Coordinates of C-alpha atoms and ligand atoms in Angstrom, one line a residue:
X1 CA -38.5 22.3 -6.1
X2 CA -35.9 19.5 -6.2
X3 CA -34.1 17.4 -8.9
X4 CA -35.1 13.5 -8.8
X5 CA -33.1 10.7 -10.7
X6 CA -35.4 8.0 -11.5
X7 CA -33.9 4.6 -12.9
X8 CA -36.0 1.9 -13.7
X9 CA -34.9 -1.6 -14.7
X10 CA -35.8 -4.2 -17.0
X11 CA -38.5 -5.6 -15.6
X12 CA -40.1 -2.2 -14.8
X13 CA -40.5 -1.4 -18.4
X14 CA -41.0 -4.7 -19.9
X15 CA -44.0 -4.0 -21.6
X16 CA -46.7 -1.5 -23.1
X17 CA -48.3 -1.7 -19.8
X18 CA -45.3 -1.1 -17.9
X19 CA -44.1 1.4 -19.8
X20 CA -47.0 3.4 -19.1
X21 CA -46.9 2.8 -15.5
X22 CA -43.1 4.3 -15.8
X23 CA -44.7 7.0 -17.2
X24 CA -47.6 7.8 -14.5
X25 CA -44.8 7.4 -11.5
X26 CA -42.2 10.2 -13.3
X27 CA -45.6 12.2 -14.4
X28 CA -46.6 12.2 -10.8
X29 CA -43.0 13.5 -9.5
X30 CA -43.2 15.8 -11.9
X31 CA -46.5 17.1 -11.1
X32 CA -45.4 17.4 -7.8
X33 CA -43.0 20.3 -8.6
X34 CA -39.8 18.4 -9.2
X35 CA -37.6 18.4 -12.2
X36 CA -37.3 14.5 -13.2
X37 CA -34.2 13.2 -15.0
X38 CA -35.3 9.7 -15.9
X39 CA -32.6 6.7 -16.4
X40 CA -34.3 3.2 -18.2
X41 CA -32.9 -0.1 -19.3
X42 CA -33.4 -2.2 -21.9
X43 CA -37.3 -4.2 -22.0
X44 CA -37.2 -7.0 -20.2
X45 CA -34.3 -9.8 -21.3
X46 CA -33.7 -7.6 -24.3
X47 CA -29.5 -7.3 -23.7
X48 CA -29.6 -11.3 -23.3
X49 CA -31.2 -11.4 -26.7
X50 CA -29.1 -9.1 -28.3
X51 CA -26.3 -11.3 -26.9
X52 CA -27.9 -14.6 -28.4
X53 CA -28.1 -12.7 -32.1
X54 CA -24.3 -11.3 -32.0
X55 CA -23.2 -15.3 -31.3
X56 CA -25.3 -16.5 -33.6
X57 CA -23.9 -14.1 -36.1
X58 CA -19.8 -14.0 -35.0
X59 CA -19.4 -15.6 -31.6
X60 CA -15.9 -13.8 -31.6
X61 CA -17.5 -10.1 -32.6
X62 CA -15.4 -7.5 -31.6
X63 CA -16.3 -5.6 -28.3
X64 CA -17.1 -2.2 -30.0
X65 CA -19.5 -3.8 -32.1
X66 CA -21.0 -5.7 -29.5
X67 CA -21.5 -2.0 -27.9
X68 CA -22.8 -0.9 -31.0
X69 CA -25.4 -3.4 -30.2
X70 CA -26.3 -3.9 -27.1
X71 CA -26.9 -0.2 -26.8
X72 CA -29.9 0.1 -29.0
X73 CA -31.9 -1.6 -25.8
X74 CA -31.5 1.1 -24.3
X75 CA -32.6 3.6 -26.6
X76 CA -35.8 1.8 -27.3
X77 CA -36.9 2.1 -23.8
X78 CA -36.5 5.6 -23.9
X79 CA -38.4 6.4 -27.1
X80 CA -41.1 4.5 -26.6
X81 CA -41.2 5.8 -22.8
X82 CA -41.4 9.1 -24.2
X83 CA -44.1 8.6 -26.1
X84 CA -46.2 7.4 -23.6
X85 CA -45.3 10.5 -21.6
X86 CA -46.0 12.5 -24.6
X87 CA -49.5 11.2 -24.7
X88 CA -49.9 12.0 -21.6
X89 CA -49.7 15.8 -22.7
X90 CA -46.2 16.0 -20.7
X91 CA -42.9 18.0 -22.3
X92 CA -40.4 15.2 -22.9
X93 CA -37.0 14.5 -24.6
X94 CA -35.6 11.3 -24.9
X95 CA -31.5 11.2 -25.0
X96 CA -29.1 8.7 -25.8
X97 CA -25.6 8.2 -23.7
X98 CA -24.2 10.9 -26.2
X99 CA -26.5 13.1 -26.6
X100 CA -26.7 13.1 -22.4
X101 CA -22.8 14.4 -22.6
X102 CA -21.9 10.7 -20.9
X103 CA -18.0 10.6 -21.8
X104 CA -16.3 7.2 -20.6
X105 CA -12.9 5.5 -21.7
X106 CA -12.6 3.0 -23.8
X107 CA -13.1 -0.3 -22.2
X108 CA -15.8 -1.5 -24.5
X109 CA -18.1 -3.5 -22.9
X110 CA -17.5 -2.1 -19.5
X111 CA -16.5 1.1 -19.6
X112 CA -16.1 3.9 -17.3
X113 CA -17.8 7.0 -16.7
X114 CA -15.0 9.9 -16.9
X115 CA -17.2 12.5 -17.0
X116 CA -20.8 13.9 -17.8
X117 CA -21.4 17.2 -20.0
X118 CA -24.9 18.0 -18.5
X119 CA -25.6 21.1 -20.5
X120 CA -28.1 19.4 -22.6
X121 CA -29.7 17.8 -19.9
X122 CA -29.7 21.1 -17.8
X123 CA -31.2 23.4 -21.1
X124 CA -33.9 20.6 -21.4
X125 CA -34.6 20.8 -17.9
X126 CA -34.4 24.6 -18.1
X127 CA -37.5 24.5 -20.5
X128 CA -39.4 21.7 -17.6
X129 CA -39.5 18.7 -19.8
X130 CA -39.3 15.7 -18.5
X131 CA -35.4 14.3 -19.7
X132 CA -34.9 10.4 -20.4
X133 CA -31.7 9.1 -20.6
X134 CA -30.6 5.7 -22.0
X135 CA -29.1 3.7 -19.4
X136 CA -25.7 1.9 -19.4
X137 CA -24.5 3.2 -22.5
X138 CA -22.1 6.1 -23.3
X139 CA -19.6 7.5 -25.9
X140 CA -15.4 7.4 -25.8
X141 CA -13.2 10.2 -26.6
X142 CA -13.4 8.6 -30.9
X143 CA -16.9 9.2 -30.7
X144 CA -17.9 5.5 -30.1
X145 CA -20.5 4.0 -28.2
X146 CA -19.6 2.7 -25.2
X147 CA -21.3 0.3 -22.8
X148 CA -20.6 0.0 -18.6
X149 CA -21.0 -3.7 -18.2
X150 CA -23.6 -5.7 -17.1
X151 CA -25.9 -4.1 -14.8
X152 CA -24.8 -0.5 -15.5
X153 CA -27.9 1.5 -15.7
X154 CA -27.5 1.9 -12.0
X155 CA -24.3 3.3 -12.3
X156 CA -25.6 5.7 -15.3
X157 CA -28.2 6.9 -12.7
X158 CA -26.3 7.8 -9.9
X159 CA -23.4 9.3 -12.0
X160 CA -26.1 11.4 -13.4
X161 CA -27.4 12.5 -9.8
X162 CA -24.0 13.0 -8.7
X163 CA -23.5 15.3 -11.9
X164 CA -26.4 17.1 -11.4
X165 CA -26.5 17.3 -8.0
X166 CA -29.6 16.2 -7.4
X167 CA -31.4 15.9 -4.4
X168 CA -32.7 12.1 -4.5
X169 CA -31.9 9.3 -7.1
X170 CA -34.4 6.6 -7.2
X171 CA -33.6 3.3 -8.3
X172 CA -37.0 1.5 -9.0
X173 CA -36.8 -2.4 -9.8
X174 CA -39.1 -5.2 -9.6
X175 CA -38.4 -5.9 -5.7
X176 CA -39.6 -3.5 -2.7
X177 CA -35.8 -3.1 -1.9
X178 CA -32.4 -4.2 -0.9
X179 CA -33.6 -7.2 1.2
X180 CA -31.6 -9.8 3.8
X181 CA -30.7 -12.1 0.7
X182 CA -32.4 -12.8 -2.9
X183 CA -36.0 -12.4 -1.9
X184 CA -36.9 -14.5 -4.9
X185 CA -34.4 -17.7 -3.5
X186 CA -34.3 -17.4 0.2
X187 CA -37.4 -17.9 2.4
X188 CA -37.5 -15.1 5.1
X189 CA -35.4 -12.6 3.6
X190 CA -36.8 -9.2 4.8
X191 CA -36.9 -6.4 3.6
X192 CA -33.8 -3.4 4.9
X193 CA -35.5 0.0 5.8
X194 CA -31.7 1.7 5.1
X195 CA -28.5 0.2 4.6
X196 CA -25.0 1.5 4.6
X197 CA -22.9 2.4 1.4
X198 CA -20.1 0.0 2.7
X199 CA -22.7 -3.1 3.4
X200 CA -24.5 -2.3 0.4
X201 CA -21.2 -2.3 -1.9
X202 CA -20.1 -5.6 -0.2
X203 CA -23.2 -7.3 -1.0
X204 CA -23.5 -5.7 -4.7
X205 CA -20.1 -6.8 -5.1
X206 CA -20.3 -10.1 -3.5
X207 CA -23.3 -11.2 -5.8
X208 CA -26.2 -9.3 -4.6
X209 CA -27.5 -7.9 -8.3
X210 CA -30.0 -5.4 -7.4
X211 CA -27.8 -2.4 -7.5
X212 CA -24.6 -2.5 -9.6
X213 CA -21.4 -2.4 -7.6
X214 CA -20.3 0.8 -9.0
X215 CA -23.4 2.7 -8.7
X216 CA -22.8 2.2 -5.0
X217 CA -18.9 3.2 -5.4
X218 CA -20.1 6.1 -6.8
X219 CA -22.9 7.2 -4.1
X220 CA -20.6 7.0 -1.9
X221 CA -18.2 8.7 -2.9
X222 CA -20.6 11.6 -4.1
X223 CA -22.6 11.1 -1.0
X224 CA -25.7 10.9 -3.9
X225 CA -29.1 10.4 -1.5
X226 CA -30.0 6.7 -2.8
X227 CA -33.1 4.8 -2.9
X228 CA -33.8 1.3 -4.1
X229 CA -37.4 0.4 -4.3
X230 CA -39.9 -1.1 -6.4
X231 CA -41.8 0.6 -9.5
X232 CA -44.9 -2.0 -8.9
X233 CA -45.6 -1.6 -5.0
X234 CA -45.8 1.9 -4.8
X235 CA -44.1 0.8 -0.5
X236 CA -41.0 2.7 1.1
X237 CA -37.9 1.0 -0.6
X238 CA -34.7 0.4 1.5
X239 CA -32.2 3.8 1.7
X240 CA -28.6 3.0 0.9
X241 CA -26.7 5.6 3.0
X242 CA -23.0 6.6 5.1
X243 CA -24.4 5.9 8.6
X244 CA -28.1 4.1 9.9
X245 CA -29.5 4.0 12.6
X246 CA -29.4 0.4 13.5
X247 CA -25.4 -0.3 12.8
X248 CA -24.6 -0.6 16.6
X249 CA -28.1 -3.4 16.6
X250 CA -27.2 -6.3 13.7
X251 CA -23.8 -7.5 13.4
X252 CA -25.0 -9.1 9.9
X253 CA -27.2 -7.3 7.1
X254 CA -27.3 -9.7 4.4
X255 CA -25.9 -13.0 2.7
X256 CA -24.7 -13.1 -1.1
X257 CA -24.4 -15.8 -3.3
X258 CA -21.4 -15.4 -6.3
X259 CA -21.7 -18.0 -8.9
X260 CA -19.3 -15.9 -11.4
X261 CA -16.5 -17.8 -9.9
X262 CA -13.9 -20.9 -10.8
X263 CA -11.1 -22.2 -8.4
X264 CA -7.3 -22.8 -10.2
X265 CA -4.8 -25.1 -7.9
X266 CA -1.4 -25.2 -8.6
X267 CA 0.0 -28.1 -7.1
X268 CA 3.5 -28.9 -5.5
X269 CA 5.4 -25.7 -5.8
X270 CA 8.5 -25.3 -4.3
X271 CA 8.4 -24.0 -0.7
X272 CA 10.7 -20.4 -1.4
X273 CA 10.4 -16.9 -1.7
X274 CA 8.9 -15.2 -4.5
X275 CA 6.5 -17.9 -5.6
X276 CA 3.7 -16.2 -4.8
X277 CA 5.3 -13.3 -6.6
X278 CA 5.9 -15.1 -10.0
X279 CA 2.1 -16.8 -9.8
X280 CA 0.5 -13.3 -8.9
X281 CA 2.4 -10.9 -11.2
X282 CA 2.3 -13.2 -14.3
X283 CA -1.9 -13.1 -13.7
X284 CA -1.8 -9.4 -13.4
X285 CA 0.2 -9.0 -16.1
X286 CA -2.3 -10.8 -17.9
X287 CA -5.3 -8.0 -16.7
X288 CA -6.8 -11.4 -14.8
X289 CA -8.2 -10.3 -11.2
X290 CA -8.0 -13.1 -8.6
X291 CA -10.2 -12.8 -5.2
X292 CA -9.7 -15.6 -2.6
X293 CA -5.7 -16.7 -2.3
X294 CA -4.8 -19.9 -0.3
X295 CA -1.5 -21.1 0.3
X296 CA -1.0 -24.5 2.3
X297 CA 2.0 -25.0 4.9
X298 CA 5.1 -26.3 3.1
X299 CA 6.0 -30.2 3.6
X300 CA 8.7 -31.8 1.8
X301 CA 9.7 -28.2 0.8
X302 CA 6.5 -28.4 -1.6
X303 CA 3.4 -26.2 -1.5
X304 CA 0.0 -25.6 -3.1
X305 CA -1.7 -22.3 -3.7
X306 CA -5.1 -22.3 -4.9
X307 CA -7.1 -19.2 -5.9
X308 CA -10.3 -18.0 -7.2
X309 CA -11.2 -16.2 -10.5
X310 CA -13.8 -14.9 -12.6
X311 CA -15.6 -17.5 -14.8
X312 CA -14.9 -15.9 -17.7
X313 CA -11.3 -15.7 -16.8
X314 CA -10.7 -19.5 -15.9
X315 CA -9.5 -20.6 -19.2
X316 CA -7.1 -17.5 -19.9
X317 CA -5.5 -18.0 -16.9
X318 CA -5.2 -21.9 -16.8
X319 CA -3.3 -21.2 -20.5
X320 CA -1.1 -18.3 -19.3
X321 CA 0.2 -20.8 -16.0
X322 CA 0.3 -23.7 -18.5
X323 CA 2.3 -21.6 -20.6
X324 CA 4.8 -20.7 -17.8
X325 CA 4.9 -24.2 -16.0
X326 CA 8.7 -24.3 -16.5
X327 CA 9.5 -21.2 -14.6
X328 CA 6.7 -21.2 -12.2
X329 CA 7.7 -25.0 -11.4
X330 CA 4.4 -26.5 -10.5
X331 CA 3.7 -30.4 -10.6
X332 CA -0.3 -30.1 -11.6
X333 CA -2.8 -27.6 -11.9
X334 CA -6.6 -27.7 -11.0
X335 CA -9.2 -26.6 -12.5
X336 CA -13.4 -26.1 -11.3
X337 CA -16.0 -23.9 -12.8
X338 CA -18.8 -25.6 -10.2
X339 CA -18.3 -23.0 -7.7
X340 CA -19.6 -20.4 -5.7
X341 CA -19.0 -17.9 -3.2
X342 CA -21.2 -17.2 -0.2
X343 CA -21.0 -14.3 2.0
X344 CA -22.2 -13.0 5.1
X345 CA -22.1 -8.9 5.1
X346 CA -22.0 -6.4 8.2
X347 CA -20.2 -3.7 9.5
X348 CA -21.3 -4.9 13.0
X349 CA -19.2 -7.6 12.5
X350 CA -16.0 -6.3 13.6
X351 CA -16.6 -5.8 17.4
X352 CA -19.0 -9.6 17.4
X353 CA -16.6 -12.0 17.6
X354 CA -18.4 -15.3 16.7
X355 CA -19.9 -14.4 13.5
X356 CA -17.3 -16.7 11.7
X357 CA -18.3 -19.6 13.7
X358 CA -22.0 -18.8 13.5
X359 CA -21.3 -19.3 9.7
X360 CA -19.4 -22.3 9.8
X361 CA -21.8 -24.2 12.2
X362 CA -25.0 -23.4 9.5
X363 CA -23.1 -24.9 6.8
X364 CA -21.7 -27.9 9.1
X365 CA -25.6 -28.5 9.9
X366 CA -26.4 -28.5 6.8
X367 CA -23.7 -30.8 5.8
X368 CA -22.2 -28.5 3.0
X369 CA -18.2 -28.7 3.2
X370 CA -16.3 -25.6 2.9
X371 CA -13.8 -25.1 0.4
X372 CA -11.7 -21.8 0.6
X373 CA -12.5 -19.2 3.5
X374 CA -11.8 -15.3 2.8
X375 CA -12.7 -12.2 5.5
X376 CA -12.3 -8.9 5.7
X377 CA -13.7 -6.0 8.5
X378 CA -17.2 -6.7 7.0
X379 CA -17.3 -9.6 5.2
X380 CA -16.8 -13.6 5.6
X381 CA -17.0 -15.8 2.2
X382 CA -16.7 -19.3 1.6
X383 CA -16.5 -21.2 -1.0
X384 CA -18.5 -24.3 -1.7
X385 CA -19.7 -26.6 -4.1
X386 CA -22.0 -25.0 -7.0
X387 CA -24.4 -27.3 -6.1
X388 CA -24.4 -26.8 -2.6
X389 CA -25.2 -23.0 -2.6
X390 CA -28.5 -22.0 -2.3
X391 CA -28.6 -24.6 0.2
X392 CA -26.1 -23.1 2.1
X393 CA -27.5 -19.9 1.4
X394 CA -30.2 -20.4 3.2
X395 CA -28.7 -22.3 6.0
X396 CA -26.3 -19.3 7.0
X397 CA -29.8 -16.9 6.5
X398 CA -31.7 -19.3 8.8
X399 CA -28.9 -19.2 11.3
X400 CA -28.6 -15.2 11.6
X401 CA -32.5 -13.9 10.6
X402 CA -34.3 -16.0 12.4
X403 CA -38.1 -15.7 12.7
X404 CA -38.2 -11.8 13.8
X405 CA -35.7 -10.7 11.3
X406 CA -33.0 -10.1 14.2
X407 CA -31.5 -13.4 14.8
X408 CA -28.2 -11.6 15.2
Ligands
ADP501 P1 -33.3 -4.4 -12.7 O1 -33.6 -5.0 -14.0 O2 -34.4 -3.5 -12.1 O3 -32.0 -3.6 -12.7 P2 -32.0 -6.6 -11.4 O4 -32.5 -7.9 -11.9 O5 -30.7 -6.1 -11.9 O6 -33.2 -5.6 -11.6 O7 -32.0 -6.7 -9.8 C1 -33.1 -7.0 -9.1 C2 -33.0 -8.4 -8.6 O8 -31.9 -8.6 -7.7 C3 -34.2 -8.9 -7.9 O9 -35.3 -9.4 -8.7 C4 -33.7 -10.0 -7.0 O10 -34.0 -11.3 -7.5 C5 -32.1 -9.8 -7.0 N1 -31.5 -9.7 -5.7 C6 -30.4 -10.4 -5.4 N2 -30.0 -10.2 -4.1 C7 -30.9 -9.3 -3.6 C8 -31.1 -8.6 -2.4 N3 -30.3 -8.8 -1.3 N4 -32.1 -7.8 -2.2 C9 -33.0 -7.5 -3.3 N5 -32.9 -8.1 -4.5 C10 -31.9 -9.0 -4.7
LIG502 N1 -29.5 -3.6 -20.1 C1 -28.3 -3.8 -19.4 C2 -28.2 -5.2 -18.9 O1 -29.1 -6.0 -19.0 C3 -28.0 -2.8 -18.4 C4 -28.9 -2.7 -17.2 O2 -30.0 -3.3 -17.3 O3 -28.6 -2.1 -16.2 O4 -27.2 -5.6 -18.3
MG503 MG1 -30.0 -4.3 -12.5

């Protein structure tokens, strides 16, 4: 007999119906022999809702309340999941983040899993009921609710396998798997039969929203057996693991498309040490992450550096430079919100030289210019014009899956 972490999404428990088709696919496991620790997210575009009501109440609430919240999505799912599991003549209990031992710190509103208390979880299993945990959510050290950002049910999953040491964690969603691109935006994205943690944790991170980025950190690092797949096919998913079989084969696995992204310019610095420095340290200092850098080559002993953050960061940012204009010494700064990233994702890429220009020749083709360029060991992104990028999403997936699926 094995442990099995079963997570499903949204979609996958939208509705009555849906919920009791969540209910027949953990039954079945269960039936099977296995214990079944069962992870579920909010119904459908409840969190967004929840979101809509906070703003239209205080669009300034404060983050724990928002928490407070956003939570209770969760924790319907799971009662009215266990009821239908229940009715089913099945032993069930359904626990919320707390009750589930799920200690993070206190980042409200994406908080981090510090550790998990399974005792609870373990005496329920003990006694062969069925355990359903609500997703995303989890409690700080002043007894608060805490939520994991965006996304996070994932991560609640496959913290909880990694805990429990389970033997499989299943993450069921509303596609068959982790595919070539957005199966629901790019024409002849395929579906992966396995992908590596790395790949997978590039594309999660790089836009890719079918597994949360930290649920993948966290696999990893616990080597937790992962499965994405989908709760309404009933076909093999894609396995996310260290090492597969095809590596040495494709150079690329996958394109991502970012749209949480804005571009700041600061023009006409002056060409010395430390600029960089006093631009990167006063954003850090101000908790503001920054991805892509670009620096031009001094002229006239002036420079430019432009650089990409979060969305939601733009405005902070812009303030805090505004605010240090005399010591920083710019001449202008630049702001645009209608951007996005694109990426190409491999870890074949390293020993193919040419996958760069590959890239760039799709998105010359399709006459999309290219705005900032970033690459690492796995990775190239560019960034282009909001507008231009599911265009040149599919452009780049044209030019590297063609027909067959192994156009590289
Ligand atoms: P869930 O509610 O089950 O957590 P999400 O909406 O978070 O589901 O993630 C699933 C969605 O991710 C899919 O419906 C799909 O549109 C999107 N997606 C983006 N990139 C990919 C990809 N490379 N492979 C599969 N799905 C992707
Ligand atoms: N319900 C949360 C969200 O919509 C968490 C999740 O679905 O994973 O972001
Ligand atoms: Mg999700």
């Amino acid at each position: 007999m094995s442990l099995i972490v079963q997570k499903f999404g949204g979609s996958s428990v939208a509705n009555a119906d849906r919920v009791r088709n969540v209910a027949r696919i953990v039954t079945e496991t269960y039936r099977r022999g296995h214990s079944v620790v069962v992870v579920l997210s909010a119904q459908g575009d409840t969190t967004d809702d929840l979101i809509a009501k906070a703003r239209e109440i205080n669009p300034k609430a404060s983050k724990r309340e928002m928490d407070m919240l956003l939570s209770t999505g969760e924790q319907i799912s799971i009662a009215l999941c266990a009821m239908a599991i229940e009715g089913m003549g099945y032993q069930v209990v359904s626990l919320t983040g707390w009750q589930a031992g799920m200690l993070t710190n206190s980042a409200y509103g994406g908080a981090r899993i510090k550790r998990i208390r399974t005792e609870r979880i373990q005496r329920e299993l003990d006694k062969r009921k069925i355990v359903l945990v609500a997703g995303f959510q989890g409690i700080n050290k002043y007894d608060d609710i805490t939520t994991l950002g965006r996304g996070g049910s994932d991560t609640s999953a496959v913290a909880l396998a990694a805990c429990l040491h389970a033997d499989l964690c299943q993450i069921y969603t509303d596609v068959d798997g982790v595919y070539t691109a957005d199966p629901r935006k790019v024409k002849g994205a395929y579906k992966l039969e396995e992908i590596t943690f790395d790949e997978m944790l590039e594309l999660a991170s790089l836009g890719a929203q079918v597994l949360h980025n930290r649920s993948v950190e966290m696999a990893k690092r616990y080597n937790v057996n992962l499965e994405v797949l989908s709760s309404f096919s009933g076909v093999p998913g894609t396995k996310v693991k260290e090492v597969v079989k095809t590596m040495e084969k494709s150079h690329v696995s996958g394109v991502a498309k970012d749209k949480d992204v804005a571009r700041i310019a600061l023009i006409g610095l002056a060409d010395e040490p430390g600029i960089a420095f006093k631009v990167f340290s006063l954003l850090a200092r101000g908790r503001i992450n920054v991805d892509i850098i670009l620096q031009s080559i001094g002229r006239s002993e002036s420079k430019d550096i432009s650089f990409t953050v979060a969305r939601g960061d733009m405005e902070q940012a812009q303030a805090l430079l505004e605010k240090n204009r005399d010591t920083l010494g710019f001449n202008s700064i630049e702001v645009n919100d209608q951007v996005a990233k694109v990426s190409v994702v491999g870890a074949g890429m390293v020993n193919n030289s040419g996958v760069a220009a590959k890239m760039f020749e799709a998105l010359f083709s399709a006459g999309i210019n290219i705005n900032m360029i970033s690459t690492s060991e796995i990775k190239i992104s560019v960034l282009v014009d909001e507008r231009d990028a599911d265009r040149a999403v599919q452009a780049v997936h044209d030019r590297f899956f063609s027909e067959f699926g192994s156009g590289n």
